[in-house]
Short mmCIF file of C-alpha atoms in Angstrom, two decimals:
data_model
loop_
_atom_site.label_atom_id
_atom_site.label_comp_id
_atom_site.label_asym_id
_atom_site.label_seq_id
_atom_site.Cartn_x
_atom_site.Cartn_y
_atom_site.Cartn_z
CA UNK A 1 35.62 -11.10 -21.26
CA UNK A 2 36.07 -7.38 -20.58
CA UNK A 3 39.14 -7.70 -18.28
CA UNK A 4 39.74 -3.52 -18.34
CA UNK A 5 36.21 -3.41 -16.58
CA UNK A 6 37.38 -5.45 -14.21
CA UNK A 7 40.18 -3.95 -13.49
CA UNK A 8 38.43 -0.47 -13.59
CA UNK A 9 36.05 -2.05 -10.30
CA UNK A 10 38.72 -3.38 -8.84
CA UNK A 11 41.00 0.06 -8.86
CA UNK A 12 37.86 2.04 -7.45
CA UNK A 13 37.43 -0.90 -4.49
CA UNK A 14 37.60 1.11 -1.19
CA UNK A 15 39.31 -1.99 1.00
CA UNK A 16 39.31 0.21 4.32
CA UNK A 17 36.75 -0.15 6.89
CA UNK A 18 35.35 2.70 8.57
CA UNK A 19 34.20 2.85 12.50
CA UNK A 20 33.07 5.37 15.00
CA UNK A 21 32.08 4.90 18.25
CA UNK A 22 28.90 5.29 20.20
CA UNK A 23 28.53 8.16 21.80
CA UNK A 24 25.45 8.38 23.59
CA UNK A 25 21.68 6.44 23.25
CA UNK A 26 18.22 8.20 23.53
CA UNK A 27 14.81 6.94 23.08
CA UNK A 28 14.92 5.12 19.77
CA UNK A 29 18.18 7.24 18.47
CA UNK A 30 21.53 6.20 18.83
CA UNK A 31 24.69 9.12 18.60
CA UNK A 32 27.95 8.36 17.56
CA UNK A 33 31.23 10.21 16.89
CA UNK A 34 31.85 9.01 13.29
CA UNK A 35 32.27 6.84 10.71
CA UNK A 36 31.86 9.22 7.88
CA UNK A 37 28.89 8.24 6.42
CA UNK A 38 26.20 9.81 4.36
CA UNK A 39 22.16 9.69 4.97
CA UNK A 40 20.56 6.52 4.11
CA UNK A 41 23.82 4.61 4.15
CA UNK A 42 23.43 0.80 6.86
CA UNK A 43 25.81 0.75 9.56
CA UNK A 44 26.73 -2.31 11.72
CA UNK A 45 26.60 -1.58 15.47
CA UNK A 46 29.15 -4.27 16.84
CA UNK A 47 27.31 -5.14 20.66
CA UNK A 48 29.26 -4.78 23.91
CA UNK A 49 28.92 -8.27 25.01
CA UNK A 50 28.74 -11.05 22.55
CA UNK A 51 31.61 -11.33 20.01
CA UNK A 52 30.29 -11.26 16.03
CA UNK A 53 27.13 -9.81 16.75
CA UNK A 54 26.32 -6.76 15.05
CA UNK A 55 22.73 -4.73 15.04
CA UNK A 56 21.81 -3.34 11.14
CA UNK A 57 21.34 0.21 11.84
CA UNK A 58 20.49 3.37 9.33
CA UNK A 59 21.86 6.52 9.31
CA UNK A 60 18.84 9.49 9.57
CA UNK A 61 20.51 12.66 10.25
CA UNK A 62 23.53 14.35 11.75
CA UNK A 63 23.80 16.65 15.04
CA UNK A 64 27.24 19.16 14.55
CA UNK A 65 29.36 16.57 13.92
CA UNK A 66 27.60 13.29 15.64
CA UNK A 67 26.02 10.71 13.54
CA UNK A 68 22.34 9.91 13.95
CA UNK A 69 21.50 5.90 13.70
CA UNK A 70 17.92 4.20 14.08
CA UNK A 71 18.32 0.61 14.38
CA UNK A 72 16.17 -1.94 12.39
CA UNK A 73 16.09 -3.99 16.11
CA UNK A 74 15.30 -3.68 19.38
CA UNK A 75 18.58 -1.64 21.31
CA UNK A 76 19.67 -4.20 23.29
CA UNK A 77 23.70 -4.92 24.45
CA UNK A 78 24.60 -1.50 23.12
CA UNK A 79 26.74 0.75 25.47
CA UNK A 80 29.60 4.16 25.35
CA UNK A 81 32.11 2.82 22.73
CA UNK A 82 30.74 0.12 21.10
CA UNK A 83 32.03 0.31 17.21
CA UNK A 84 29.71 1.66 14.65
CA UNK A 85 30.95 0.07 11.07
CA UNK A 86 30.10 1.86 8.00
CA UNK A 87 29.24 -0.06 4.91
CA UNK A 88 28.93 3.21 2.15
CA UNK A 89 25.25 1.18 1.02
CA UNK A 90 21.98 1.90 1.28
CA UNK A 91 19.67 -1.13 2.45
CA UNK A 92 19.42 -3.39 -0.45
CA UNK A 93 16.74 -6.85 -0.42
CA UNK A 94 17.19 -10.03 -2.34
CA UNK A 95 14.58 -10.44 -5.41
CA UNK A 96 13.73 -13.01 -7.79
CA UNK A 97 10.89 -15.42 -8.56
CA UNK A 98 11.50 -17.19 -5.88
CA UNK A 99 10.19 -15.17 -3.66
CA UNK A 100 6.54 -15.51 -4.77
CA UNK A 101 4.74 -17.57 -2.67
CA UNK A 102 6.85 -16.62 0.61
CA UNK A 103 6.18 -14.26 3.70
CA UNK A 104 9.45 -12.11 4.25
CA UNK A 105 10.19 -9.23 6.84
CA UNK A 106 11.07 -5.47 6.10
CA UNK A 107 14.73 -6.49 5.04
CA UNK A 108 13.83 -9.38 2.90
CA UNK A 109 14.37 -12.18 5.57
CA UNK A 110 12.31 -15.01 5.44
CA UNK A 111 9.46 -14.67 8.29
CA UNK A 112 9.99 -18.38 9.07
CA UNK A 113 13.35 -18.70 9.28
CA UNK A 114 13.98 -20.76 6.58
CA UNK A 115 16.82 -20.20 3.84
CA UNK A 116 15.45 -17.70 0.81
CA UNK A 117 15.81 -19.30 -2.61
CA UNK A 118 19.02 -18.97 -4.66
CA UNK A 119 19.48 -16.97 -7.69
CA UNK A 120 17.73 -13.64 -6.34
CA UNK A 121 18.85 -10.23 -7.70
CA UNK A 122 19.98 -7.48 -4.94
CA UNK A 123 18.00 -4.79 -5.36
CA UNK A 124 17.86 -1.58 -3.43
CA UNK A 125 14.98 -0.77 -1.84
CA UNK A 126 14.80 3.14 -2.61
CA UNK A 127 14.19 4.19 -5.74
CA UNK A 128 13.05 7.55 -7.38
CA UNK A 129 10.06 7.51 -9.36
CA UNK A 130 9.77 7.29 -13.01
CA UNK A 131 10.29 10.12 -15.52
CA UNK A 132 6.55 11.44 -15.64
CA UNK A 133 7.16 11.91 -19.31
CA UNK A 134 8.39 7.94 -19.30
CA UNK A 135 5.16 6.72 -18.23
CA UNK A 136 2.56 5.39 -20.92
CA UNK A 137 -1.24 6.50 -20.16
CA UNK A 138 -4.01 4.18 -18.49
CA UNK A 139 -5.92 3.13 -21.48
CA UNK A 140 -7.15 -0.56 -20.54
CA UNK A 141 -9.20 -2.11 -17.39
CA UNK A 142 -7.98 -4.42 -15.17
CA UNK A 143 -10.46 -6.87 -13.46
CA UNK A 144 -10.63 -6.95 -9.87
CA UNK A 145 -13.30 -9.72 -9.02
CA UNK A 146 -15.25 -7.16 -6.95
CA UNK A 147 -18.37 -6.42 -8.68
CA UNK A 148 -18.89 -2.98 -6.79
CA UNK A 149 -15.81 -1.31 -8.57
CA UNK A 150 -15.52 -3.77 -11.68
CA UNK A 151 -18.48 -2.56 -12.86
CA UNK A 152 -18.88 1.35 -10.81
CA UNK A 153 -15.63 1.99 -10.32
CA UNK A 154 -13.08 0.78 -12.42
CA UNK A 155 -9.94 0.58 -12.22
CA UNK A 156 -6.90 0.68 -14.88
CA UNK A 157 -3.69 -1.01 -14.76
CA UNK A 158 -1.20 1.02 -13.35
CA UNK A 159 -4.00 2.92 -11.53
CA UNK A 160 -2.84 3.82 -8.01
CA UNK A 161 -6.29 3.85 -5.73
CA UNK A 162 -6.78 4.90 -1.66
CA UNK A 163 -8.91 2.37 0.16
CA UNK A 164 -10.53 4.77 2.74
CA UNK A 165 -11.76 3.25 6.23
CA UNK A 166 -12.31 3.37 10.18
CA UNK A 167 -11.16 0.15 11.65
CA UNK A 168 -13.32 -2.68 11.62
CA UNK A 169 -14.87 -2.06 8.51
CA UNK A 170 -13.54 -4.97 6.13
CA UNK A 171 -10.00 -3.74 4.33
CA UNK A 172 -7.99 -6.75 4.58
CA UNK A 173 -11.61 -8.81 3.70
CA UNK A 174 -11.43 -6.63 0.59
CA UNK A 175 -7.66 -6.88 -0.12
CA UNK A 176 -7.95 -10.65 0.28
CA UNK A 177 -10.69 -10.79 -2.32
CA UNK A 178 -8.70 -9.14 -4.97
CA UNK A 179 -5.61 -10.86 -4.31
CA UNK A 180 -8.04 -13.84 -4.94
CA UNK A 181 -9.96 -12.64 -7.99
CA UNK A 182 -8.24 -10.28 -9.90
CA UNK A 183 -6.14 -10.94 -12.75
CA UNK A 184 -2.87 -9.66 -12.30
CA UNK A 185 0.09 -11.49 -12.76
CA UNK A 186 1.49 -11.23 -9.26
CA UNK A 187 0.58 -9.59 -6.22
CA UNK A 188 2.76 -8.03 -3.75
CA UNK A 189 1.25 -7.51 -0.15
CA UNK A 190 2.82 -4.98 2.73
CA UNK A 191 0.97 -5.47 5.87
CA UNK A 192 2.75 -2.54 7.75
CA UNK A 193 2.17 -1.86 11.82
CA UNK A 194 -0.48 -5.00 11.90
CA UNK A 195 -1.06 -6.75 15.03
CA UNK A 196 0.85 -10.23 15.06
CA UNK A 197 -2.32 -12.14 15.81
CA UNK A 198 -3.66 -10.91 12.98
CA UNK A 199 -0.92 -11.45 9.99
CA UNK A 200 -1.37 -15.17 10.00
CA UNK A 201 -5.22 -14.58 9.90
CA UNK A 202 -4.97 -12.25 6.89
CA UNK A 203 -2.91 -15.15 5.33
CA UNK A 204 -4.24 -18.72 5.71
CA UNK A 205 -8.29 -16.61 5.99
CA UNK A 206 -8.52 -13.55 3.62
CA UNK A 207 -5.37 -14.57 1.17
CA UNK A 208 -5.81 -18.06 1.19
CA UNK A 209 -4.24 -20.93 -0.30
CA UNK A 210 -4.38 -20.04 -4.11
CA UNK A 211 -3.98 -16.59 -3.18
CA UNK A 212 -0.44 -17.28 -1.59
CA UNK A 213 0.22 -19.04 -4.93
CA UNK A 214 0.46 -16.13 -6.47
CA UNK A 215 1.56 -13.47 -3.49
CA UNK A 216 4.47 -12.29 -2.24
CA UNK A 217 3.71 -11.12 1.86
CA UNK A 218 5.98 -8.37 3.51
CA UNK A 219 5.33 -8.04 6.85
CA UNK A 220 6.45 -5.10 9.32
CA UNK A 221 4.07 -5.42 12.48
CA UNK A 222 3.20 -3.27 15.40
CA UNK A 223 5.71 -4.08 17.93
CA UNK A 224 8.63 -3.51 15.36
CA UNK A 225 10.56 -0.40 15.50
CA UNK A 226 9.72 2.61 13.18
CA UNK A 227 12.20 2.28 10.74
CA UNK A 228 11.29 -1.37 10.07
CA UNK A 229 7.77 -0.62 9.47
CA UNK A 230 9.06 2.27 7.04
CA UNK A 231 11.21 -0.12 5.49
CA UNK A 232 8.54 -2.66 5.28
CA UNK A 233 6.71 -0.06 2.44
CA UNK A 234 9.96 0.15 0.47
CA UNK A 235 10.74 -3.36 0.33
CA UNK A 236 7.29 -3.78 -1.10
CA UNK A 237 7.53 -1.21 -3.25
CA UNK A 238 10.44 -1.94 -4.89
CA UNK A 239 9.90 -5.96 -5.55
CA UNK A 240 6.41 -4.61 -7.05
CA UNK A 241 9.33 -2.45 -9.27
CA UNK A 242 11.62 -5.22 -9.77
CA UNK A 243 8.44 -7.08 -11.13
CA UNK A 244 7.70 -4.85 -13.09
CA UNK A 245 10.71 -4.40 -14.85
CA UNK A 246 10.36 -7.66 -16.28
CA UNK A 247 6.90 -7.06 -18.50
CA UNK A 248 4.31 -8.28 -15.36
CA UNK A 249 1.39 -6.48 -14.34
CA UNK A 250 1.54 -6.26 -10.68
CA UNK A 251 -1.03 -5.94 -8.20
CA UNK A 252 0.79 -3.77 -4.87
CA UNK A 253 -1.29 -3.68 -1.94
CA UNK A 254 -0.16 -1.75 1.36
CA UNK A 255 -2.21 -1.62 4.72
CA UNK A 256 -1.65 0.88 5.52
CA UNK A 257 -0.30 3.69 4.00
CA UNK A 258 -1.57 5.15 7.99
CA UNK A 259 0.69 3.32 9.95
CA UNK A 260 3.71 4.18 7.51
CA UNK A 261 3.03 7.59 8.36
CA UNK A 262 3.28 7.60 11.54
CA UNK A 263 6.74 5.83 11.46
CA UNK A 264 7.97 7.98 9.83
CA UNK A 265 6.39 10.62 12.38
CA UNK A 266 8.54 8.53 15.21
CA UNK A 267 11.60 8.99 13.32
CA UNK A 268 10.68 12.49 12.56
CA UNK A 269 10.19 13.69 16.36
CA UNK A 270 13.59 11.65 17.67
CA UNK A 271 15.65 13.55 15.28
CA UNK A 272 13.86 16.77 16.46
CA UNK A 273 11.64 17.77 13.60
CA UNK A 274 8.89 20.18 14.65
CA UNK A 275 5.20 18.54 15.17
CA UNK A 276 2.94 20.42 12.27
CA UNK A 277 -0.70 18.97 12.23
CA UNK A 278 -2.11 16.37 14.39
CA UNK A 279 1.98 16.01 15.52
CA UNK A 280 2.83 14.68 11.88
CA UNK A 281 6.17 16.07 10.61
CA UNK A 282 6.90 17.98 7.71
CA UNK A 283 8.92 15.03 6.55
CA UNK A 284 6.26 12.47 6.39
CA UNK A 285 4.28 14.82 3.96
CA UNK A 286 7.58 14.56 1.78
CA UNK A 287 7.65 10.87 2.04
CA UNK A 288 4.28 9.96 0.95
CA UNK A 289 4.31 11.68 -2.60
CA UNK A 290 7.89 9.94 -2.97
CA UNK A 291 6.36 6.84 -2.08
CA UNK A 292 2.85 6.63 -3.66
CA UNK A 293 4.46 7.82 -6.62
CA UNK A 294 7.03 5.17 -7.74
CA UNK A 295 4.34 2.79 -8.16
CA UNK A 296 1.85 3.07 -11.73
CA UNK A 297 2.66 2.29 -15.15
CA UNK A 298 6.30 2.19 -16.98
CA UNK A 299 7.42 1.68 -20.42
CA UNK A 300 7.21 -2.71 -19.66
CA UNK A 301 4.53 -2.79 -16.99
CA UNK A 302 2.42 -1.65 -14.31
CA UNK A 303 1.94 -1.58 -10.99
CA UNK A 304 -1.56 -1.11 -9.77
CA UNK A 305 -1.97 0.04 -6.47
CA UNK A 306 -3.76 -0.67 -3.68
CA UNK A 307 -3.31 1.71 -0.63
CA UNK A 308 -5.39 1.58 2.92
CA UNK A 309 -6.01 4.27 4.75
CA UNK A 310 -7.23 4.48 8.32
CA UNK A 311 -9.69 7.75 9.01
CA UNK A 312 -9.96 7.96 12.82
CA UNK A 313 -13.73 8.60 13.90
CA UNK A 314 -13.93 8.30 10.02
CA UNK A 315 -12.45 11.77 9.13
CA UNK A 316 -12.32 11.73 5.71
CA UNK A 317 -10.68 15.57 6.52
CA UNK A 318 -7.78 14.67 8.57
CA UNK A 319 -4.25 15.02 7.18
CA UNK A 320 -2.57 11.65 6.07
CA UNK A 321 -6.52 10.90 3.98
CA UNK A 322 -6.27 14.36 2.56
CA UNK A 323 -3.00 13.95 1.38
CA UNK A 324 -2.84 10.70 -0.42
CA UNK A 325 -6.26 11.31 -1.53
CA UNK A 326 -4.95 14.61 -3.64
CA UNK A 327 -1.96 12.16 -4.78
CA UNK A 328 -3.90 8.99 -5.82
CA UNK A 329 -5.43 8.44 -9.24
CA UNK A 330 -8.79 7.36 -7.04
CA UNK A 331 -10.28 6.76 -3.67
CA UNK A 332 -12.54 3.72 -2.56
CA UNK A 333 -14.70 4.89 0.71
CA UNK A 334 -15.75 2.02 3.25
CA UNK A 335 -18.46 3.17 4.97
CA UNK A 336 -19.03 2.00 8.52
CA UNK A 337 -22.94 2.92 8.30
CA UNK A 338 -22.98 0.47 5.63
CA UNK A 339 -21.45 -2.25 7.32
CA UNK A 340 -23.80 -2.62 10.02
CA UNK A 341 -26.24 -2.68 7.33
CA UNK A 342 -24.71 -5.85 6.60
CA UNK A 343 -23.80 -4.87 2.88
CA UNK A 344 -20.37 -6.57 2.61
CA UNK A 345 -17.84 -5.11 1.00
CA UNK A 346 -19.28 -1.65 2.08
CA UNK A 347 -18.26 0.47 -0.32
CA UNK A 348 -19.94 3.91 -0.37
CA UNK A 349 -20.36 4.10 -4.34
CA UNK A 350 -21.51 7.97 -3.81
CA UNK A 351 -18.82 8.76 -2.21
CA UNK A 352 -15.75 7.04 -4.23
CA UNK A 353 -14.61 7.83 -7.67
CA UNK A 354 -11.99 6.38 -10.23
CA UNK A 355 -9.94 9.35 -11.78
CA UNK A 356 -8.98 7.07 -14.77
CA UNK A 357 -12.58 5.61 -15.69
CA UNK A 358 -14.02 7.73 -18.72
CA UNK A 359 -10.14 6.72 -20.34
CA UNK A 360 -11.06 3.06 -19.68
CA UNK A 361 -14.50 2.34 -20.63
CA UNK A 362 -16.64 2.71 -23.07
CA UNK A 363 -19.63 5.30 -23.30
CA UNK A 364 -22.67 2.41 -22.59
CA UNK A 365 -20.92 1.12 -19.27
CA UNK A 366 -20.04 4.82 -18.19
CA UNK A 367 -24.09 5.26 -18.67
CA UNK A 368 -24.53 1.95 -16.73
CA UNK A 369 -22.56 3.17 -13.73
CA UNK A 370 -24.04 6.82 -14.00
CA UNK A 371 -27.39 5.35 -13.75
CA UNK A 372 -27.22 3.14 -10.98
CA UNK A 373 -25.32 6.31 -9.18
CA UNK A 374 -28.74 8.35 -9.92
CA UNK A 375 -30.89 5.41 -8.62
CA UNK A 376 -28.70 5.43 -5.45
CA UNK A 377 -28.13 9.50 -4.88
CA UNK A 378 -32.35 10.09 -5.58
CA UNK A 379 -32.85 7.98 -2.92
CA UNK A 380 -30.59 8.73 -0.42
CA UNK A 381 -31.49 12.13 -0.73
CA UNK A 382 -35.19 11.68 -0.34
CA UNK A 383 -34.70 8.91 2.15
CA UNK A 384 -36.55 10.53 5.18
CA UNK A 385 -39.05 11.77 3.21
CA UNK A 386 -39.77 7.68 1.88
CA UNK A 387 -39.31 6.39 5.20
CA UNK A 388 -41.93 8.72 7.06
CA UNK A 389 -44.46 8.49 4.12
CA UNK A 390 -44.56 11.48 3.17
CA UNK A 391 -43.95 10.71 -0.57
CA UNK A 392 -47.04 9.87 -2.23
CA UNK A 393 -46.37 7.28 -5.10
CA UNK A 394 -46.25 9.46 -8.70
CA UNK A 395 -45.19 12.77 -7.78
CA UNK A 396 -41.50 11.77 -9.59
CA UNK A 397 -41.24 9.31 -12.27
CA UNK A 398 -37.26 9.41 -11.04
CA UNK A 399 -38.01 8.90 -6.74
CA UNK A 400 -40.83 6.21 -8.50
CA UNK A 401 -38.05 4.57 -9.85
CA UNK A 402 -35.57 4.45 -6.89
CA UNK A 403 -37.97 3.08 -4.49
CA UNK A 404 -38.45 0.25 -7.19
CA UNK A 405 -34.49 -0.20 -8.19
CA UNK A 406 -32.87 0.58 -4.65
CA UNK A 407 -33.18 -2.90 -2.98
CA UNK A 408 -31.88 -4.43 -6.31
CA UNK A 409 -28.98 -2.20 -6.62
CA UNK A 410 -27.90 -3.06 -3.07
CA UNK A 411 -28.35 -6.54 -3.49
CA UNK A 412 -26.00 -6.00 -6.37
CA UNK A 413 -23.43 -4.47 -4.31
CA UNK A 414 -23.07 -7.56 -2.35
CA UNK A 415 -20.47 -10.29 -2.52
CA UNK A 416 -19.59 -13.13 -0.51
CA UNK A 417 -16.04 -13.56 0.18
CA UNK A 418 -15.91 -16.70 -1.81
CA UNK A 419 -17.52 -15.73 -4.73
CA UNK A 420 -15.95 -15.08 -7.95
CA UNK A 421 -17.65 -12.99 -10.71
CA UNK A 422 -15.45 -11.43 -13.88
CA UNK A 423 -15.86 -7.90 -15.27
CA UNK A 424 -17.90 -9.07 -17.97
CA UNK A 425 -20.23 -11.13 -15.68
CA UNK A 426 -20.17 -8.19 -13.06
CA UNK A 427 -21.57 -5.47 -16.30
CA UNK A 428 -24.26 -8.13 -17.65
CA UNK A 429 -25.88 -8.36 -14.03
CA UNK A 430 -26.21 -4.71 -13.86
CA UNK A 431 -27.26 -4.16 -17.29
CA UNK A 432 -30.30 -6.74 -16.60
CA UNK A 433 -31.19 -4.97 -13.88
CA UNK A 434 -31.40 -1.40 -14.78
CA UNK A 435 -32.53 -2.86 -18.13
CA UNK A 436 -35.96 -4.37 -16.20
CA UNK A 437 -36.27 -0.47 -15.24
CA UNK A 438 -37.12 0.38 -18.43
CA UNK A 439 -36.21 3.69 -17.32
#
């Protein structure tokens, strides 16, 4: 045993505790005069009227010399001079292998109440992201189980993709079929700002059974206060991190990257940070990069990521879409047109791109995908003129041959929720049926 090392720890042990007092409360911040404390650091806020109970608070900012605390509760109980206890820790969460299979809140808690597994690792739930020079290329497909972007738009491990989409038009039906289907070790599932009504749906209807097998579920909803829901995307991110650490290839999936945002707006405005576009604060355009970008591929694994984003009035344009879509290695594009078409998942293949998918596939499938793209943009762009008969039959060999392929292609696109098709299943299907072209 290495007793000096010991003894090293246990000379640098700090054994005083460290209080200030509450000073004043408004809206969701809470002032106090002291402890000393730095930003970041978790604070206990010791109530007014019931002994031993204590509210987990953060520390955001500092006014002169008054400490600035968001709790991860509801205020309730707090009043002038209740002791604020400083720990000198960031928020740290309980990891392990025992977690998979479980629902947990923003701090690591069990949803249900029930006792978390021993022989989890603390872990701290911010992190800064890898060394860019630290992290290997995307040189190899992973499969998905979605035919659409198996086979159109695929994706690499340790790819980091944007899910774009109004509301309503099938994200967590999507998310829950590549939890399902694909074939990544592990997957690790944020639902952040959700309505409660619908986190148990997601889990027991999109997820599933087998799904939850093989899941870990955080869950920060609506009616929770800003920081949790903030919170709730670290968390998530870093057990997809401590996952990846040990060799896995994990599957993160976050809905939504929207609702994070504006969080982080809410915590932005209380401590008095000037509204920039649409209200959003200049910190929240700090946070996302920090964010999206601690998740991809390290020297033992990969994290491949799964990011929704809401687009009110579907706004591809407005701020939070155009951000993460300039920081993402892709974007998928739901298209709300296309679901009341009835084409299920409705992914608008036109407009959606992988960044990583010459590097991952060979030069036939890029052809594949390039020509069922050509059979899909020739007629969309001569669509009126088709539909009002104005196109007489042989004036294009190309229009001929969109007319012919376009109901086949979008019966391609298709999928039931239940159904499971691989990559390899997903390229043969399309191959036979631009094959029958004969282009």
């Amino acid at each position: 045993m290495n007793i000096d090392g010991y003894l090293d720890e246990i000379n640098q042990i700090d054994t005083y505790k460290r209080y200030g007092k509450i000073h004043r409360v408004i809206g969701l911040m809470i002032e106090s005069k002291g402890p000393e404390v730095s930003v970041g650091d978790v604070c206990y806020i010791h109530t007014s009227k019931k002994k031993n109970s204590k509210i987990l608070a953060e520390v955001v900012g500092f006014n002169e010399e008054k400490v600035l605390l968001m709790p991860y509760s509801t205020i309730k109980e707090i009043g002038p001079g209740c002791l604020v206890e400083a720990t000198d820790q960031p928020l740290t969460i309980n990891v392990g292998r025992g977690l998979i299979g479980k629902v947990i809140d923003s701090l690591g808690h069990s949803l249900d109440g029930s006792l978390l597994p021993k022989g989890l690792t603390s872990y701290p739930s911010e992190q800064s992201p890898p060394n860019p020079l630290a992290r290997p290329r995307i040189l190899e497909p992973i499969q998905i189980g979605v035919k659409t972007i198996d086979a159109l738009l695929t994706v690499g491990k340790g790819q980091r993709v944007g899910i774009f989409a109004g509301s309503g038009v099938g994200k967590s039906t999507l998310l829950g079929m590549i939890a399902r289907n694909s074939d990544a070790d592990i997957n690790v599932i944020a639902l952040i700002g959700e309505r409660g009504r619908e986190v148990r749906e997601f889990i027991e209807k999109d997820l599933g059974e087998e799904g939850l097998k093989r899941s870990i579920v955080v869950v920060a909803t609506s009616d929770q206060p800003a920081l949790m829901r903030i919170k709730g995307a670290y968390t998530a991110t870093a057990i997809s991190e401590y996952f990846r650490d040990q060799g896995l290839n994990v599957n993160l999936m976050m809905d939504s990257v929207t609702r994070v945002a504006m969080a982080q707006r809410e915590v932005g405005l209380a401590t008095g940070e000037p509204p920039t576009t649409k209200g959003y604060t200049p910190s929240v355009f700090a946070m996302l990069p920090k964010l999206l970008e601690r998740t991809g591929t390290s020297e033992k694994g990969t994290i491949t990521a799964f990011y929704t984003v809401l687009v009110d009035g579907d706004d591809m344009n407005e701020p939070i879409a155009d951000t993460t879509r300039g920081i993402l290695d892709g974007h998928i594009v739901l298209d709300r047109k296309l679901a009341e078409q009835g084409q299920f998942p409705a992914i608008n293949v036109l407009k959606s791109v992988s960044r990583v998918m010459p590097e991952i596939t060979s030069k036939e499938e890029q052809q594949l995908a390039q020509n069922a793209r050509f059979i899909l943009a020739t007629y969309e762009e001569n669509y009126e003129l088709i539909q009002i008969g104005a196109y007489k039959r042989g004036a294009s060999k190309e229009i001929d041959q969109s007319i012919q392929l376009h109901p086949k292609v979008v019966s391609f696109l298709k999928q039931k929720t239940d159904e499971d098709i691989t990559r390899n299943q997903a390229l043969q299907q399309l191959a036979d049926l631009i094959g029958r072209s004969g282009s």
